Coordinates of C-alpha atoms in Angstrom, one line a residue:
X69 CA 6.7 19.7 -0.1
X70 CA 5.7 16.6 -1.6
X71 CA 2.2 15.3 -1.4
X72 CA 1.8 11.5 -1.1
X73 CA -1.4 10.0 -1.1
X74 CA -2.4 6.5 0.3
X75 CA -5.3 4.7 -1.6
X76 CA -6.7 1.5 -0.1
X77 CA -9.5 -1.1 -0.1
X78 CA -10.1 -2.3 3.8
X79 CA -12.9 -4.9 4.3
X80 CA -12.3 -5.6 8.4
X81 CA -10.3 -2.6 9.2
X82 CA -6.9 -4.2 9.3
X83 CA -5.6 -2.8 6.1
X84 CA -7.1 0.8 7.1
X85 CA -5.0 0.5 9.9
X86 CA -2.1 -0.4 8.4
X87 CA -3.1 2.6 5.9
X88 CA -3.1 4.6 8.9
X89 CA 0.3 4.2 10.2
X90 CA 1.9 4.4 6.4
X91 CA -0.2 7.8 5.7
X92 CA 1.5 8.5 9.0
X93 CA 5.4 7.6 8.5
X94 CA 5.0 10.0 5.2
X95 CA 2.8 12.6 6.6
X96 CA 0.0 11.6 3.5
X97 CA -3.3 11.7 2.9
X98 CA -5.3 8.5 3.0
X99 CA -7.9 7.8 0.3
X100 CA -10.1 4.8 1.1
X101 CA -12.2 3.0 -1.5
X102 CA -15.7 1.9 -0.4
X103 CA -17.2 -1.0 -0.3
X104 CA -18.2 -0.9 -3.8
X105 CA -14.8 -0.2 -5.2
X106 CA -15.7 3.3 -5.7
X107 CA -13.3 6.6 -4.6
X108 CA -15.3 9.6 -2.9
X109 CA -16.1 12.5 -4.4
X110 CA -12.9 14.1 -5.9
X111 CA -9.9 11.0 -4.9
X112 CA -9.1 11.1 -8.8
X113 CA -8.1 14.3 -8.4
X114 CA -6.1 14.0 -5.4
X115 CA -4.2 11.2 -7.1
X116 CA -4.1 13.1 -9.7
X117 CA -2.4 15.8 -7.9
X118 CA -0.2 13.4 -5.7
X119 CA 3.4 13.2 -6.3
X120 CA 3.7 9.4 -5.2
X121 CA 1.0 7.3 -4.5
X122 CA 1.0 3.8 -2.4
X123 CA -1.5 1.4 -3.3
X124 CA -2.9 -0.9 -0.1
X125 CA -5.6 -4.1 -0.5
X126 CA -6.0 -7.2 1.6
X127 CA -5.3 -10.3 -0.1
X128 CA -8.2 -12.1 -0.5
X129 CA -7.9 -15.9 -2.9
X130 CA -4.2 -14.5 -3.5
X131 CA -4.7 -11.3 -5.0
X132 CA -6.0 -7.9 -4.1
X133 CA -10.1 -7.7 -3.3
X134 CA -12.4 -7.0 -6.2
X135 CA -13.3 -3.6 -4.8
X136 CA -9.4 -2.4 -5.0
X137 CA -9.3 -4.5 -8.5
X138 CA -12.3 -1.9 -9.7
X139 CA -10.3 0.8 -8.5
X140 CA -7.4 -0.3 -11.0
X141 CA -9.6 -0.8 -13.8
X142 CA -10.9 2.4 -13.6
X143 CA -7.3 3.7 -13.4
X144 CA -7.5 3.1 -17.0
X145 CA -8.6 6.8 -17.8
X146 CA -5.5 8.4 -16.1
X147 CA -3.7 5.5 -18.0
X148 CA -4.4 6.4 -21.3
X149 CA -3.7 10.1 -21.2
X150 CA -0.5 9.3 -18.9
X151 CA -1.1 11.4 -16.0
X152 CA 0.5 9.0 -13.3
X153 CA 3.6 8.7 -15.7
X154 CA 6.7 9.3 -13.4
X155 CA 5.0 9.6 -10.3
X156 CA 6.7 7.2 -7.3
X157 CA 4.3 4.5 -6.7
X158 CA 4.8 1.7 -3.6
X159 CA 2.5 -0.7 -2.2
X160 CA 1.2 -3.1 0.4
X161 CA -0.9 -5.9 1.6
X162 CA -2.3 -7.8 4.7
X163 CA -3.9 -11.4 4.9
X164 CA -4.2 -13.6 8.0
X165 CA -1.4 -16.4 7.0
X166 CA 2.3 -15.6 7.2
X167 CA 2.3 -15.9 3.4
X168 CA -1.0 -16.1 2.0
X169 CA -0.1 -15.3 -1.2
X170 CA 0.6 -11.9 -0.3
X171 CA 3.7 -11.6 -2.9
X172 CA 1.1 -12.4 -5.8
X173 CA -0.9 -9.2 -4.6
X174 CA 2.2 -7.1 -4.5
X175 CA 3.2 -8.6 -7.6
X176 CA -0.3 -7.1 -8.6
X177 CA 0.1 -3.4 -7.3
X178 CA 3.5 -3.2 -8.4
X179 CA 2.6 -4.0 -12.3
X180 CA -0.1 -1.5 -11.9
X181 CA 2.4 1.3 -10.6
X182 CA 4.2 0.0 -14.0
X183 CA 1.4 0.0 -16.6
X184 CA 0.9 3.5 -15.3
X185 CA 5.0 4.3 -15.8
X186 CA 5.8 5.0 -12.5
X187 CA 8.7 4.4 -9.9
X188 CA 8.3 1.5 -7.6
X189 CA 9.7 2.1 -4.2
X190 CA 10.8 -1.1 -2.2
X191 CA 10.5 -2.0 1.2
X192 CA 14.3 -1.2 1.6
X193 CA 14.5 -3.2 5.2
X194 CA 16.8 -6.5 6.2
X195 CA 14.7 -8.8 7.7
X196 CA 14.4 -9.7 11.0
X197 CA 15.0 -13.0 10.7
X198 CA 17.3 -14.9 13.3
X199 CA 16.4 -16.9 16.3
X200 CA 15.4 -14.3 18.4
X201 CA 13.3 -12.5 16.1
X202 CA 9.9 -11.7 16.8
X203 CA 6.7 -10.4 15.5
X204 CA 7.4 -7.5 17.4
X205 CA 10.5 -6.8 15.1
X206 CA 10.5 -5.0 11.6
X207 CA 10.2 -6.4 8.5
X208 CA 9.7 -9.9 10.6
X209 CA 7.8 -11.2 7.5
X210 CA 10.9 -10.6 5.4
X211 CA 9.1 -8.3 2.6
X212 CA 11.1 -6.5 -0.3
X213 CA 8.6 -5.9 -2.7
X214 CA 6.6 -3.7 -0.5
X215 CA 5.0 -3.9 2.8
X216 CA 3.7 -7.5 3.9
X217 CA 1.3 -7.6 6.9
X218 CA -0.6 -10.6 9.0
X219 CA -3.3 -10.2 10.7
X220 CA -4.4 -13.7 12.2
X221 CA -8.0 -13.9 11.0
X222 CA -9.9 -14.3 14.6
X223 CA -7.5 -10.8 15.9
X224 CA -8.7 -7.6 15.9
X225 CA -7.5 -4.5 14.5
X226 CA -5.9 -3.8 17.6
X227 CA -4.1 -6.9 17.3
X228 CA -1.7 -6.1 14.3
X229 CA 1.7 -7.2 15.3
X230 CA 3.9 -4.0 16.9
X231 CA 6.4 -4.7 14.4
X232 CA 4.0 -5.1 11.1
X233 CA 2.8 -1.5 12.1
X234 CA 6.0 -0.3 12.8
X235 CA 7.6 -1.2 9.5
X236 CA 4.3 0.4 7.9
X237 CA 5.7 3.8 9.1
X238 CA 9.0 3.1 8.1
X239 CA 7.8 2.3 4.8
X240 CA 5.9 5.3 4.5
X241 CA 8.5 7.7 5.6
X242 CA 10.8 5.9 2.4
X243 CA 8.1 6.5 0.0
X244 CA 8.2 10.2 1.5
X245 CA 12.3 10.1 1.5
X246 CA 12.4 8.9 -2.0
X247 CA 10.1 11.0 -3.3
X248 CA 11.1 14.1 -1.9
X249 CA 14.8 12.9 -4.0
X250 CA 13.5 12.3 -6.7
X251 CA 10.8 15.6 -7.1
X252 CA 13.6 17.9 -5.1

């Protein structure tokens, strides 16, 4: 069995949501960071423990927020002594614009999965993106790098288009898949 942890900064709720239904597709364990950019008690060691991990931050100014980017910077302990080395890493992000820079913050999580030697797990979906596509399709925002979510800034968390939720389980379920390969 592998264990796959989800760590995330959410500073509306959209992001936890969309933490949610990824922590869901590959039956994980979601790990939130607070408000100060702070884990709770024990989350090193779960990520410590984890056999992939999947990195999740709003895009805020076209990068992830300063509460994830504390997170990472105090990543640098289980840096130096290599304890993520080899572990399958993926990642995601949500901003209110179809774009929003989002691929800079992916660019982001996936160098950190990097620094740390890990495996970067890609979206792995076509996207929906033909005349009759819609929001409610997956991958409608056309990600590869990892997951890419909008959630238009006046919509609630209940809001989040079907299809960006739905591709967040899919994704999760191929970080699970891939894992489960590549430990197995």
């Amino acid at each position: 069995m592998t264990q796959v942890v989800v760590v995330y900064h959410s500073g509306y709720g959209h992001t936890q949501r969309v933490a949610q239904q990824v922590a869901q597709g590959a039956a994980g364990e979601l790990l939130a960071i607070d408000a100060e950019g702070n884990l709770p008690e024990g989350g090193w060691d779960k990520l410590a423990a984890a056999d992939a991990i999947v990195f999740g931050s709003p895009t805020y100014m076209g990068g992830p927020s300063w509460q994830f980017k504390k997170f990472a910077d105090a990543s640098s302990k289980p840096w130096y002594s290599r304890l993520w080395q080899d572990k399958v890493f993926a990642g995601f992000t949500n901003s209110a614009s179809p774009v929003g820079d989002k691929g800079a913050t992916l660019m982001a999580l996936q160098t950190l999965a990097s620094q740390h030697g890990g495996i970067w797990v890609s979206l792995g979906l076509l996207p929906s993106n033909k005349k009759e596509s819609t929001r409610n399709d997956i991958n409608s925002l056309g990600g590869s790098v990892g997951l890419l979510v909008q959630s238009p800034s006046d919509a609630s968390v209940e809001e989040i288009p079907q299809g960006d939720l739905d591709t967040a389980r899919s994704y999760g379920q191929r970080v699970a898949e891939i894992t489960r390969r590549l430990r197995g």
